[in-house]
PDB file of C-alpha atoms and ligand atoms in Angstrom:
ATOM      1  CA  UNK A   1       1.369 -29.797 -24.020  1.00  0.00           C
ATOM      2  CA  UNK A   2       1.989 -26.327 -25.403  1.00  0.00           C
ATOM      3  CA  UNK A   3       0.117 -23.066 -25.259  1.00  0.00           C
ATOM      4  CA  UNK A   4      -0.070 -20.403 -27.979  1.00  0.00           C
ATOM      5  CA  UNK A   5       0.786 -16.904 -26.883  1.00  0.00           C
ATOM      6  CA  UNK A   6       0.616 -13.618 -28.795  1.00  0.00           C
ATOM      7  CA  UNK A   7       2.161 -13.679 -32.248  1.00  0.00           C
ATOM      8  CA  UNK A   8       2.358 -17.396 -32.659  1.00  0.00           C
ATOM      9  CA  UNK A   9       4.801 -17.721 -29.797  1.00  0.00           C
ATOM     10  CA  UNK A  10       4.782 -21.249 -28.440  1.00  0.00           C
ATOM     11  CA  UNK A  11       5.404 -21.805 -24.753  1.00  0.00           C
ATOM     12  CA  UNK A  12       6.257 -25.322 -23.639  1.00  0.00           C
ATOM     13  CA  UNK A  13       5.297 -26.375 -20.146  1.00  0.00           C
ATOM     14  CA  UNK A  14       8.383 -27.892 -18.614  1.00  0.00           C
ATOM     15  CA  UNK A  15       7.941 -30.195 -15.602  1.00  0.00           C
ATOM     16  CA  UNK A  16       9.149 -27.284 -13.429  1.00  0.00           C
ATOM     17  CA  UNK A  17       6.536 -24.912 -14.802  1.00  0.00           C
ATOM     18  CA  UNK A  18       3.790 -27.414 -14.262  1.00  0.00           C
ATOM     19  CA  UNK A  19       4.830 -27.711 -10.622  1.00  0.00           C
ATOM     20  CA  UNK A  20       4.747 -23.916 -10.289  1.00  0.00           C
ATOM     21  CA  UNK A  21       1.238 -23.848 -11.799  1.00  0.00           C
ATOM     22  CA  UNK A  22       0.084 -26.501  -9.361  1.00  0.00           C
ATOM     23  CA  UNK A  23       1.514 -24.566  -6.432  1.00  0.00           C
ATOM     24  CA  UNK A  24      -0.183 -21.389  -7.600  1.00  0.00           C
ATOM     25  CA  UNK A  25      -3.540 -23.173  -7.898  1.00  0.00           C
ATOM     26  CA  UNK A  26      -3.048 -24.669  -4.416  1.00  0.00           C
ATOM     27  CA  UNK A  27      -2.251 -21.259  -2.897  1.00  0.00           C
ATOM     28  CA  UNK A  28      -5.229 -19.712  -4.660  1.00  0.00           C
ATOM     29  CA  UNK A  29      -7.496 -22.360  -3.179  1.00  0.00           C
ATOM     30  CA  UNK A  30      -5.912 -22.088   0.301  1.00  0.00           C
ATOM     31  CA  UNK A  31      -6.509 -18.321   0.233  1.00  0.00           C
ATOM     32  CA  UNK A  32     -10.262 -18.941   0.134  1.00  0.00           C
ATOM     33  CA  UNK A  33     -10.227 -20.343   3.676  1.00  0.00           C
ATOM     34  CA  UNK A  34      -7.353 -18.314   5.147  1.00  0.00           C
ATOM     35  CA  UNK A  35      -9.639 -15.733   6.799  1.00  0.00           C
ATOM     36  CA  UNK A  36     -11.747 -18.449   8.476  1.00  0.00           C
ATOM     37  CA  UNK A  37      -8.604 -20.248   9.613  1.00  0.00           C
ATOM     38  CA  UNK A  38      -7.243 -17.036  11.156  1.00  0.00           C
ATOM     39  CA  UNK A  39      -4.009 -17.192   9.132  1.00  0.00           C
ATOM     40  CA  UNK A  40      -3.705 -13.433   8.488  1.00  0.00           C
ATOM     41  CA  UNK A  41      -2.036 -10.820  10.669  1.00  0.00           C
ATOM     42  CA  UNK A  42      -1.423  -7.130  10.132  1.00  0.00           C
ATOM     43  CA  UNK A  43       1.967  -5.560  10.652  1.00  0.00           C
ATOM     44  CA  UNK A  44       2.354  -1.803  11.064  1.00  0.00           C
ATOM     45  CA  UNK A  45       5.066   0.499   9.744  1.00  0.00           C
ATOM     46  CA  UNK A  46       5.453   4.100  10.963  1.00  0.00           C
ATOM     47  CA  UNK A  47       5.013   7.123   8.688  1.00  0.00           C
ATOM     48  CA  UNK A  48       6.995  10.012  10.170  1.00  0.00           C
ATOM     49  CA  UNK A  49       7.782  13.685   9.808  1.00  0.00           C
ATOM     50  CA  UNK A  50      11.239  13.595   8.121  1.00  0.00           C
ATOM     51  CA  UNK A  51      12.269  16.733  10.038  1.00  0.00           C
ATOM     52  CA  UNK A  52      11.246  15.870  13.633  1.00  0.00           C
ATOM     53  CA  UNK A  53      10.713  12.088  13.284  1.00  0.00           C
ATOM     54  CA  UNK A  54       7.402  12.396  15.114  1.00  0.00           C
ATOM     55  CA  UNK A  55       4.963   9.691  14.024  1.00  0.00           C
ATOM     56  CA  UNK A  56       1.862  10.651  12.008  1.00  0.00           C
ATOM     57  CA  UNK A  57       0.471   7.144  11.732  1.00  0.00           C
ATOM     58  CA  UNK A  58       1.111   3.616  10.539  1.00  0.00           C
ATOM     59  CA  UNK A  59       0.572   1.705   7.312  1.00  0.00           C
ATOM     60  CA  UNK A  60      -1.088  -1.691   7.830  1.00  0.00           C
ATOM     61  CA  UNK A  61       0.688  -4.427   5.835  1.00  0.00           C
ATOM     62  CA  UNK A  62      -0.885  -7.846   5.461  1.00  0.00           C
ATOM     63  CA  UNK A  63       1.026 -10.987   6.463  1.00  0.00           C
ATOM     64  CA  UNK A  64      -0.076 -14.531   5.622  1.00  0.00           C
ATOM     65  CA  UNK A  65       1.395 -17.584   7.320  1.00  0.00           C
ATOM     66  CA  UNK A  66       0.513 -20.605   5.218  1.00  0.00           C
ATOM     67  CA  UNK A  67       0.105 -23.796   7.318  1.00  0.00           C
ATOM     68  CA  UNK A  68       2.592 -25.741   5.122  1.00  0.00           C
ATOM     69  CA  UNK A  69       4.695 -23.090   3.357  1.00  0.00           C
ATOM     70  CA  UNK A  70       5.109 -20.599   6.196  1.00  0.00           C
ATOM     71  CA  UNK A  71       5.156 -16.849   5.416  1.00  0.00           C
ATOM     72  CA  UNK A  72       4.030 -15.913   1.874  1.00  0.00           C
ATOM     73  CA  UNK A  73       4.742 -12.390   0.563  1.00  0.00           C
ATOM     74  CA  UNK A  74       1.769 -10.126  -0.233  1.00  0.00           C
ATOM     75  CA  UNK A  75       3.460  -9.423  -3.582  1.00  0.00           C
ATOM     76  CA  UNK A  76       2.783 -13.113  -4.324  1.00  0.00           C
ATOM     77  CA  UNK A  77      -0.632 -13.725  -2.764  1.00  0.00           C
ATOM     78  CA  UNK A  78      -2.473 -10.403  -3.354  1.00  0.00           C
ATOM     79  CA  UNK A  79      -2.531 -10.923  -7.170  1.00  0.00           C
ATOM     80  CA  UNK A  80      -3.822 -14.495  -6.607  1.00  0.00           C
ATOM     81  CA  UNK A  81      -6.535 -13.213  -4.260  1.00  0.00           C
ATOM     82  CA  UNK A  82      -7.511 -10.629  -6.896  1.00  0.00           C
ATOM     83  CA  UNK A  83      -7.720 -13.282  -9.607  1.00  0.00           C
ATOM     84  CA  UNK A  84      -9.975 -15.604  -7.566  1.00  0.00           C
ATOM     85  CA  UNK A  85     -12.168 -12.956  -5.950  1.00  0.00           C
ATOM     86  CA  UNK A  86     -10.901 -13.888  -2.465  1.00  0.00           C
ATOM     87  CA  UNK A  87      -9.670 -10.273  -2.182  1.00  0.00           C
ATOM     88  CA  UNK A  88     -13.260  -9.263  -1.222  1.00  0.00           C
ATOM     89  CA  UNK A  89     -13.451 -11.051   2.168  1.00  0.00           C
ATOM     90  CA  UNK A  90      -9.693 -10.616   2.738  1.00  0.00           C
ATOM     91  CA  UNK A  91      -9.868  -6.869   2.115  1.00  0.00           C
ATOM     92  CA  UNK A  92     -12.836  -6.587   4.447  1.00  0.00           C
ATOM     93  CA  UNK A  93     -10.906  -8.431   7.183  1.00  0.00           C
ATOM     94  CA  UNK A  94      -7.916  -6.079   6.679  1.00  0.00           C
ATOM     95  CA  UNK A  95     -10.030  -2.934   6.886  1.00  0.00           C
ATOM     96  CA  UNK A  96     -11.863  -4.149   9.964  1.00  0.00           C
ATOM     97  CA  UNK A  97      -8.763  -5.324  11.855  1.00  0.00           C
ATOM     98  CA  UNK A  98      -6.797  -2.168  10.965  1.00  0.00           C
ATOM     99  CA  UNK A  99      -9.601   0.119  12.204  1.00  0.00           C
ATOM    100  CA  UNK A 100     -10.056  -1.983  15.347  1.00  0.00           C
ATOM    101  CA  UNK A 101      -6.338  -1.871  16.195  1.00  0.00           C
ATOM    102  CA  UNK A 102      -6.066   1.865  15.414  1.00  0.00           C
ATOM    103  CA  UNK A 103      -9.053   2.661  17.639  1.00  0.00           C
ATOM    104  CA  UNK A 104      -6.870   1.601  20.605  1.00  0.00           C
ATOM    105  CA  UNK A 105      -3.910   3.828  19.603  1.00  0.00           C
ATOM    106  CA  UNK A 106      -3.321   7.420  20.783  1.00  0.00           C
ATOM    107  CA  UNK A 107      -5.963   9.570  19.134  1.00  0.00           C
ATOM    108  CA  UNK A 108      -3.526  11.620  17.026  1.00  0.00           C
ATOM    109  CA  UNK A 109      -2.353   8.601  15.001  1.00  0.00           C
ATOM    110  CA  UNK A 110      -3.912   7.490  11.731  1.00  0.00           C
ATOM    111  CA  UNK A 111      -3.884   4.110  10.021  1.00  0.00           C
ATOM    112  CA  UNK A 112      -3.281   3.695   6.272  1.00  0.00           C
ATOM    113  CA  UNK A 113      -4.887   0.635   4.655  1.00  0.00           C
ATOM    114  CA  UNK A 114      -4.054  -0.731   1.192  1.00  0.00           C
ATOM    115  CA  UNK A 115      -7.121  -1.303  -0.953  1.00  0.00           C
ATOM    116  CA  UNK A 116      -7.042  -3.267  -4.188  1.00  0.00           C
ATOM    117  CA  UNK A 117      -8.547  -1.790  -7.361  1.00  0.00           C
ATOM    118  CA  UNK A 118     -11.017  -4.674  -7.481  1.00  0.00           C
ATOM    119  CA  UNK A 119     -12.261  -3.980  -3.965  1.00  0.00           C
ATOM    120  CA  UNK A 120     -12.681  -0.315  -4.730  1.00  0.00           C
ATOM    121  CA  UNK A 121     -14.668  -0.880  -7.879  1.00  0.00           C
ATOM    122  CA  UNK A 122     -17.552  -2.397  -5.928  1.00  0.00           C
ATOM    123  CA  UNK A 123     -20.271   0.258  -5.636  1.00  0.00           C
ATOM    124  CA  UNK A 124     -20.789  -0.947  -2.047  1.00  0.00           C
ATOM    125  CA  UNK A 125     -17.265   0.044  -0.991  1.00  0.00           C
ATOM    126  CA  UNK A 126     -18.169   3.426   0.590  1.00  0.00           C
ATOM    127  CA  UNK A 127     -20.971   1.754   2.608  1.00  0.00           C
ATOM    128  CA  UNK A 128     -18.537  -0.950   3.771  1.00  0.00           C
ATOM    129  CA  UNK A 129     -16.081   1.692   4.981  1.00  0.00           C
ATOM    130  CA  UNK A 130     -18.862   3.580   6.773  1.00  0.00           C
ATOM    131  CA  UNK A 131     -20.081   0.403   8.495  1.00  0.00           C
ATOM    132  CA  UNK A 132     -16.593  -0.602   9.672  1.00  0.00           C
ATOM    133  CA  UNK A 133     -15.913   2.904  11.021  1.00  0.00           C
ATOM    134  CA  UNK A 134     -19.203   2.789  12.926  1.00  0.00           C
ATOM    135  CA  UNK A 135     -18.542  -0.709  14.284  1.00  0.00           C
ATOM    136  CA  UNK A 136     -14.976   0.021  15.424  1.00  0.00           C
ATOM    137  CA  UNK A 137     -15.601   3.589  16.568  1.00  0.00           C
ATOM    138  CA  UNK A 138     -12.583   4.896  14.628  1.00  0.00           C
ATOM    139  CA  UNK A 139     -13.091   8.543  13.591  1.00  0.00           C
ATOM    140  CA  UNK A 140     -13.026   8.759   9.751  1.00  0.00           C
ATOM    141  CA  UNK A 141     -10.246  11.377   9.898  1.00  0.00           C
ATOM    142  CA  UNK A 142      -7.961   8.675  11.313  1.00  0.00           C
ATOM    143  CA  UNK A 143      -8.325   6.372   8.293  1.00  0.00           C
ATOM    144  CA  UNK A 144      -6.437   6.718   5.010  1.00  0.00           C
ATOM    145  CA  UNK A 145      -6.966   4.290   2.157  1.00  0.00           C
ATOM    146  CA  UNK A 146      -4.048   3.661  -0.204  1.00  0.00           C
ATOM    147  CA  UNK A 147      -4.629   2.883  -3.866  1.00  0.00           C
ATOM    148  CA  UNK A 148      -2.170   2.421  -6.667  1.00  0.00           C
ATOM    149  CA  UNK A 149      -1.870   5.044  -9.355  1.00  0.00           C
ATOM    150  CA  UNK A 150      -3.203   2.586 -11.947  1.00  0.00           C
ATOM    151  CA  UNK A 151      -6.331   1.914  -9.844  1.00  0.00           C
ATOM    152  CA  UNK A 152      -7.082   5.626  -9.589  1.00  0.00           C
ATOM    153  CA  UNK A 153      -6.400   6.568 -13.166  1.00  0.00           C
ATOM    154  CA  UNK A 154      -8.180   3.617 -14.869  1.00  0.00           C
ATOM    155  CA  UNK A 155     -11.974   4.013 -15.245  1.00  0.00           C
ATOM    156  CA  UNK A 156     -11.470   7.539 -14.089  1.00  0.00           C
ATOM    157  CA  UNK A 157     -15.093   8.702 -13.732  1.00  0.00           C
ATOM    158  CA  UNK A 158     -16.333   5.550 -11.984  1.00  0.00           C
ATOM    159  CA  UNK A 159     -13.389   5.493  -9.582  1.00  0.00           C
ATOM    160  CA  UNK A 160     -13.575   9.243  -8.926  1.00  0.00           C
ATOM    161  CA  UNK A 161     -17.243   8.893  -7.866  1.00  0.00           C
ATOM    162  CA  UNK A 162     -16.396   6.112  -5.387  1.00  0.00           C
ATOM    163  CA  UNK A 163     -13.364   8.001  -4.064  1.00  0.00           C
ATOM    164  CA  UNK A 164     -15.430  11.127  -3.602  1.00  0.00           C
ATOM    165  CA  UNK A 165     -18.062   9.143  -1.658  1.00  0.00           C
ATOM    166  CA  UNK A 166     -15.295   7.776   0.602  1.00  0.00           C
ATOM    167  CA  UNK A 167     -13.784  11.247   1.041  1.00  0.00           C
ATOM    168  CA  UNK A 168     -17.230  12.630   1.891  1.00  0.00           C
ATOM    169  CA  UNK A 169     -17.142  10.350   4.962  1.00  0.00           C
ATOM    170  CA  UNK A 170     -13.991  12.207   6.072  1.00  0.00           C
ATOM    171  CA  UNK A 171     -11.610   9.389   5.088  1.00  0.00           C
ATOM    172  CA  UNK A 172      -8.407  10.411   3.290  1.00  0.00           C
ATOM    173  CA  UNK A 173      -7.229   8.864   0.041  1.00  0.00           C
ATOM    174  CA  UNK A 174      -3.563   8.257  -0.801  1.00  0.00           C
ATOM    175  CA  UNK A 175      -2.102   7.409  -4.196  1.00  0.00           C
ATOM    176  CA  UNK A 176       0.458   4.638  -3.612  1.00  0.00           C
ATOM    177  CA  UNK A 177       3.654   3.892  -5.580  1.00  0.00           C
ATOM    178  CA  UNK A 178       3.364   7.202  -7.421  1.00  0.00           C
ATOM    179  CA  UNK A 179       5.552   7.426 -10.512  1.00  0.00           C
ATOM    180  CA  UNK A 180       5.353   3.768 -11.507  1.00  0.00           C
ATOM    181  CA  UNK A 181       2.039   3.962 -13.384  1.00  0.00           C
ATOM    182  CA  UNK A 182       1.149   5.874 -16.508  1.00  0.00           C
ATOM    183  CA  UNK A 183      -0.761   8.902 -15.294  1.00  0.00           C
ATOM    184  CA  UNK A 184      -0.824  11.639 -17.876  1.00  0.00           C
ATOM    185  CA  UNK A 185      -0.766  15.289 -16.889  1.00  0.00           C
ATOM    186  CA  UNK A 186      -4.477  15.612 -17.663  1.00  0.00           C
ATOM    187  CA  UNK A 187      -5.258  13.068 -14.923  1.00  0.00           C
ATOM    188  CA  UNK A 188      -3.016  14.830 -12.438  1.00  0.00           C
ATOM    189  CA  UNK A 189      -5.015  18.013 -12.930  1.00  0.00           C
ATOM    190  CA  UNK A 190      -8.037  16.650 -11.063  1.00  0.00           C
ATOM    191  CA  UNK A 191      -6.813  13.990  -8.677  1.00  0.00           C
ATOM    192  CA  UNK A 192      -9.358  13.030  -6.025  1.00  0.00           C
ATOM    193  CA  UNK A 193      -6.538  12.364  -3.553  1.00  0.00           C
ATOM    194  CA  UNK A 194      -5.226  13.895  -0.323  1.00  0.00           C
ATOM    195  CA  UNK A 195      -1.825  12.195  -0.214  1.00  0.00           C
ATOM    196  CA  UNK A 196       0.741  11.090  -2.806  1.00  0.00           C
ATOM    197  CA  UNK A 197       3.233   8.385  -1.812  1.00  0.00           C
ATOM    198  CA  UNK A 198       6.322   8.598  -4.008  1.00  0.00           C
ATOM    199  CA  UNK A 199       7.530   5.171  -5.061  1.00  0.00           C
ATOM    200  CA  UNK A 200      10.633   3.786  -3.402  1.00  0.00           C
ATOM    201  CA  UNK A 201      12.501   3.601  -6.724  1.00  0.00           C
ATOM    202  CA  UNK A 202      12.742   7.437  -6.914  1.00  0.00           C
ATOM    203  CA  UNK A 203      13.830   7.746  -3.287  1.00  0.00           C
ATOM    204  CA  UNK A 204      16.472   5.039  -3.759  1.00  0.00           C
ATOM    205  CA  UNK A 205      17.989   6.560  -6.888  1.00  0.00           C
ATOM    206  CA  UNK A 206      17.782  10.248  -5.922  1.00  0.00           C
ATOM    207  CA  UNK A 207      21.224  10.233  -4.280  1.00  0.00           C
ATOM    208  CA  UNK A 208      22.983   9.060  -7.430  1.00  0.00           C
ATOM    209  CA  UNK A 209      20.697  10.194 -10.256  1.00  0.00           C
ATOM    210  CA  UNK A 210      20.067  13.861 -11.055  1.00  0.00           C
ATOM    211  CA  UNK A 211      16.928  13.056 -13.024  1.00  0.00           C
ATOM    212  CA  UNK A 212      15.336  11.175 -10.108  1.00  0.00           C
ATOM    213  CA  UNK A 213      16.186  14.124  -7.895  1.00  0.00           C
ATOM    214  CA  UNK A 214      14.529  16.495 -10.365  1.00  0.00           C
ATOM    215  CA  UNK A 215      11.388  14.318 -10.448  1.00  0.00           C
ATOM    216  CA  UNK A 216      11.259  14.268  -6.628  1.00  0.00           C
ATOM    217  CA  UNK A 217      11.566  18.045  -6.451  1.00  0.00           C
ATOM    218  CA  UNK A 218       8.865  18.440  -9.073  1.00  0.00           C
ATOM    219  CA  UNK A 219       6.439  16.166  -7.234  1.00  0.00           C
ATOM    220  CA  UNK A 220       7.067  17.990  -3.942  1.00  0.00           C
ATOM    221  CA  UNK A 221       6.361  21.343  -5.596  1.00  0.00           C
ATOM    222  CA  UNK A 222       3.221  19.970  -7.285  1.00  0.00           C
ATOM    223  CA  UNK A 223       2.033  18.687  -3.892  1.00  0.00           C
ATOM    224  CA  UNK A 224       2.389  22.135  -2.340  1.00  0.00           C
ATOM    225  CA  UNK A 225       0.593  23.824  -5.220  1.00  0.00           C
ATOM    226  CA  UNK A 226      -2.266  21.289  -5.239  1.00  0.00           C
ATOM    227  CA  UNK A 227      -2.466  21.021  -1.429  1.00  0.00           C
ATOM    228  CA  UNK A 228      -1.708  17.311  -1.559  1.00  0.00           C
ATOM    229  CA  UNK A 229       0.560  15.872   1.156  1.00  0.00           C
ATOM    230  CA  UNK A 230       3.684  14.120  -0.146  1.00  0.00           C
ATOM    231  CA  UNK A 231       5.163  11.024   1.516  1.00  0.00           C
ATOM    232  CA  UNK A 232       8.438   9.406   0.404  1.00  0.00           C
ATOM    233  CA  UNK A 233       8.517   5.581   0.592  1.00  0.00           C
ATOM    234  CA  UNK A 234      11.391   3.180   1.182  1.00  0.00           C
ATOM    235  CA  UNK A 235      13.781   5.485   3.070  1.00  0.00           C
ATOM    236  CA  UNK A 236      16.744   3.346   4.126  1.00  0.00           C
ATOM    237  CA  UNK A 237      19.622   5.806   4.626  1.00  0.00           C
ATOM    238  CA  UNK A 238      20.160   9.112   6.460  1.00  0.00           C
ATOM    239  CA  UNK A 239      21.132  10.701   3.109  1.00  0.00           C
ATOM    240  CA  UNK A 240      17.735   9.740   1.634  1.00  0.00           C
ATOM    241  CA  UNK A 241      15.999  11.216   4.666  1.00  0.00           C
ATOM    242  CA  UNK A 242      17.970  14.458   4.174  1.00  0.00           C
ATOM    243  CA  UNK A 243      16.882  14.672   0.542  1.00  0.00           C
ATOM    244  CA  UNK A 244      13.198  14.306   1.482  1.00  0.00           C
ATOM    245  CA  UNK A 245      13.650  16.893   4.216  1.00  0.00           C
ATOM    246  CA  UNK A 246      15.353  19.355   1.865  1.00  0.00           C
ATOM    247  CA  UNK A 247      12.713  19.135  -0.850  1.00  0.00           C
ATOM    248  CA  UNK A 248       9.992  19.654   1.771  1.00  0.00           C
ATOM    249  CA  UNK A 249       8.303  16.249   1.844  1.00  0.00           C
ATOM    250  CA  UNK A 250       5.550  16.121   4.463  1.00  0.00           C
ATOM    251  CA  UNK A 251       6.087  12.482   5.434  1.00  0.00           C
ATOM    252  CA  UNK A 252       8.575   9.658   5.126  1.00  0.00           C
ATOM    253  CA  UNK A 253       8.420   5.897   5.548  1.00  0.00           C
ATOM    254  CA  UNK A 254      11.075   3.198   5.425  1.00  0.00           C
ATOM    255  CA  UNK A 255      13.334   0.799   7.263  1.00  0.00           C
ATOM    256  CA  UNK A 256      15.411   3.747   8.538  1.00  0.00           C
ATOM    257  CA  UNK A 257      12.501   4.786  10.778  1.00  0.00           C
ATOM    258  CA  UNK A 258      11.070   1.351  11.485  1.00  0.00           C
ATOM    259  CA  UNK A 259      10.223  -1.937   9.790  1.00  0.00           C
ATOM    260  CA  UNK A 260       6.682  -3.323   9.777  1.00  0.00           C
ATOM    261  CA  UNK A 261       6.025  -4.943  13.171  1.00  0.00           C
ATOM    262  CA  UNK A 262       2.994  -6.673  14.757  1.00  0.00           C
ATOM    263  CA  UNK A 263       2.696  -3.997  17.439  1.00  0.00           C
ATOM    264  CA  UNK A 264       3.035  -0.243  17.169  1.00  0.00           C
ATOM    265  CA  UNK A 265       5.876   1.362  19.098  1.00  0.00           C
ATOM    266  CA  UNK A 266       5.477   4.632  21.015  1.00  0.00           C
ATOM    267  CA  UNK A 267       8.389   6.211  19.090  1.00  0.00           C
ATOM    268  CA  UNK A 268      10.564   5.460  16.059  1.00  0.00           C
ATOM    269  CA  UNK A 269      13.808   3.594  16.833  1.00  0.00           C
ATOM    270  CA  UNK A 270      15.723   6.522  15.282  1.00  0.00           C
ATOM    271  CA  UNK A 271      14.083   9.065  17.565  1.00  0.00           C
ATOM    272  CA  UNK A 272      14.728   6.809  20.557  1.00  0.00           C
ATOM    273  CA  UNK A 273      18.448   6.855  19.682  1.00  0.00           C
ATOM    274  CA  UNK A 274      18.475  10.609  19.177  1.00  0.00           C
ATOM    275  CA  UNK A 275      16.874  11.593  22.498  1.00  0.00           C
TER     276      UNK A 275
HETATM  277  P1  LIG B 301       3.060  -0.884  -0.521  1.00  0.00           P
HETATM  278  O1  LIG B 301       1.675  -0.558  -0.119  1.00  0.00           O
HETATM  279  O2  LIG B 301       3.759   0.078  -1.401  1.00  0.00           O
HETATM  280  O3  LIG B 301       3.840  -1.103   0.847  1.00  0.00           O
HETATM  281  C1  LIG B 301       5.191  -0.799   1.042  1.00  0.00           C
HETATM  282  C2  LIG B 301       6.066  -2.028   0.901  1.00  0.00           C
HETATM  283  O4  LIG B 301       7.428  -1.651   1.003  1.00  0.00           O
HETATM  284  C3  LIG B 301       5.843  -3.058   2.010  1.00  0.00           C
HETATM  285  O5  LIG B 301       6.116  -4.355   1.475  1.00  0.00           O
HETATM  286  C4  LIG B 301       6.929  -2.674   3.020  1.00  0.00           C
HETATM  287  O6  LIG B 301       7.275  -3.725   3.900  1.00  0.00           O
HETATM  288  C5  LIG B 301       8.047  -2.314   2.076  1.00  0.00           C
HETATM  289  N1  LIG B 301       9.007  -1.365   2.657  1.00  0.00           N
HETATM  290  C6  LIG B 301       8.783  -0.405   3.593  1.00  0.00           C
HETATM  291  N2  LIG B 301       9.909   0.286   3.844  1.00  0.00           N
HETATM  292  C7  LIG B 301      10.880  -0.242   3.065  1.00  0.00           C
HETATM  293  C8  LIG B 301      12.282   0.061   2.892  1.00  0.00           C
HETATM  294  O7  LIG B 301      12.859   0.949   3.506  1.00  0.00           O
HETATM  295  N3  LIG B 301      12.964  -0.719   1.980  1.00  0.00           N
HETATM  296  C9  LIG B 301      12.353  -1.731   1.279  1.00  0.00           C
HETATM  297  N4  LIG B 301      13.100  -2.446   0.428  1.00  0.00           N
HETATM  298  N5  LIG B 301      11.030  -2.019   1.409  1.00  0.00           N
HETATM  299  C10 LIG B 301      10.306  -1.283   2.299  1.00  0.00           C
HETATM  300  P2  LIG B 301       5.149  -5.599   1.732  1.00  0.00           P
HETATM  301  O8  LIG B 301       4.657  -5.547   3.150  1.00  0.00           O
HETATM  302  O9  LIG B 301       5.860  -6.816   1.268  1.00  0.00           O
HETATM  303  O10 LIG B 301       3.906  -5.305   0.794  1.00  0.00           O
HETATM  304  C11 LIG B 301       4.056  -5.279  -0.604  1.00  0.00           C
HETATM  305  C12 LIG B 301       2.829  -4.727  -1.272  1.00  0.00           C
HETATM  306  O11 LIG B 301       1.719  -5.635  -1.088  1.00  0.00           O
HETATM  307  C13 LIG B 301       2.344  -3.395  -0.714  1.00  0.00           C
HETATM  308  O12 LIG B 301       3.099  -2.331  -1.257  1.00  0.00           O
HETATM  309  C14 LIG B 301       0.906  -3.401  -1.174  1.00  0.00           C
HETATM  310  O13 LIG B 301       0.811  -3.007  -2.524  1.00  0.00           O
HETATM  311  C15 LIG B 301       0.535  -4.880  -1.078  1.00  0.00           C
HETATM  312  N6  LIG B 301      -0.199  -5.083   0.185  1.00  0.00           N
HETATM  313  C16 LIG B 301       0.273  -5.270   1.445  1.00  0.00           C
HETATM  314  N7  LIG B 301      -0.739  -5.412   2.341  1.00  0.00           N
HETATM  315  C17 LIG B 301      -1.890  -5.302   1.619  1.00  0.00           C
HETATM  316  C18 LIG B 301      -3.294  -5.338   1.964  1.00  0.00           C
HETATM  317  O14 LIG B 301      -3.699  -5.464   3.132  1.00  0.00           O
HETATM  318  N8  LIG B 301      -4.191  -5.207   0.916  1.00  0.00           N
HETATM  319  C19 LIG B 301      -3.778  -5.022  -0.371  1.00  0.00           C
HETATM  320  N9  LIG B 301      -4.731  -4.893  -1.325  1.00  0.00           N
HETATM  321  N10 LIG B 301      -2.485  -4.960  -0.710  1.00  0.00           N
HETATM  322  C20 LIG B 301      -1.549  -5.093   0.263  1.00  0.00           C
HETATM  323 MG1  LIG B 302       0.756   1.066   0.569  1.00  0.00          MG
HETATM  324 MG1  LIG B 303       3.826   1.944  -1.777  1.00  0.00          MG
HETATM  325 MG1  LIG B 304       4.684  -0.784  -3.264  1.00  0.00          MG
END
């Protein structure tokens, strides 16, 4: 059994590959019932001021415990849920649970929720957000939705209309993993976003790579000029925190300040050590 790919390339299915395909199909099918079976949980990771370490809010990160396989990474199951359409009900569960949990937090904390491009492209998305905010009582100003750069830049007009409807509710929009997509300068000119999250790869390499450092500085300056808040992702070392602080990043997130956990903590572990 062989499959043709691209320019006459022939891919043979080895026994191992067939097993992987079967597993993928099984996971995809199990995802359909995972909401009903209550197999999802949200974890929360703090987003802090890199200068004072005070907490602005938390990003909600989805965790799936499969009944047979145990924990499955979102990097593995989110693409499967997008392919099968299961992302619709899953994304709705995430948004609802995140808003519900955040409504019990201190009122100065926001929650950031990842939204898939597929979910966003439904014309009903702004109405869904409005309904969940009303049901949970979370003020719109305390919700941020995170979208990847590719999701925002593709189908620009259609997406911009939906994002503007969401922003009209008072919800903030963040562009996630910034720097990994292919946004041209013409797109950056009119971004319907309030926050840019710089991808971890730039933060990680800034210490050792002058070009990464230059890109970070440039993004921070662009953020100030466009009145877009800048958050650095994946901060693991004090030196990386110092870099973000020096270039004037508004926010920072990473294992240095706290890993994703099922419950929010009143302070970051780093701040607890410092005081
Ligand atoms: P993301 O939105 O960019 O989330 C940040 C990822 O980086 C998370 O991985 C987080 O655990 C990890 N991270 C945070 N700090 C550090 C650090 O200091 N070092 C390292 N090495 N990693 C760090 P996670 O939880 O595995 O999620 C992976 C991706 O899956 C997310 O990337 C997001 O794109 C997607 N995802 C997660 N939850 C959801 C969800 O509810 N809906 C959708 N549509 N996508 C989700
Ligand atoms: Mg995110
Ligand atoms: Mg990210
Ligand atoms: Mg990411």
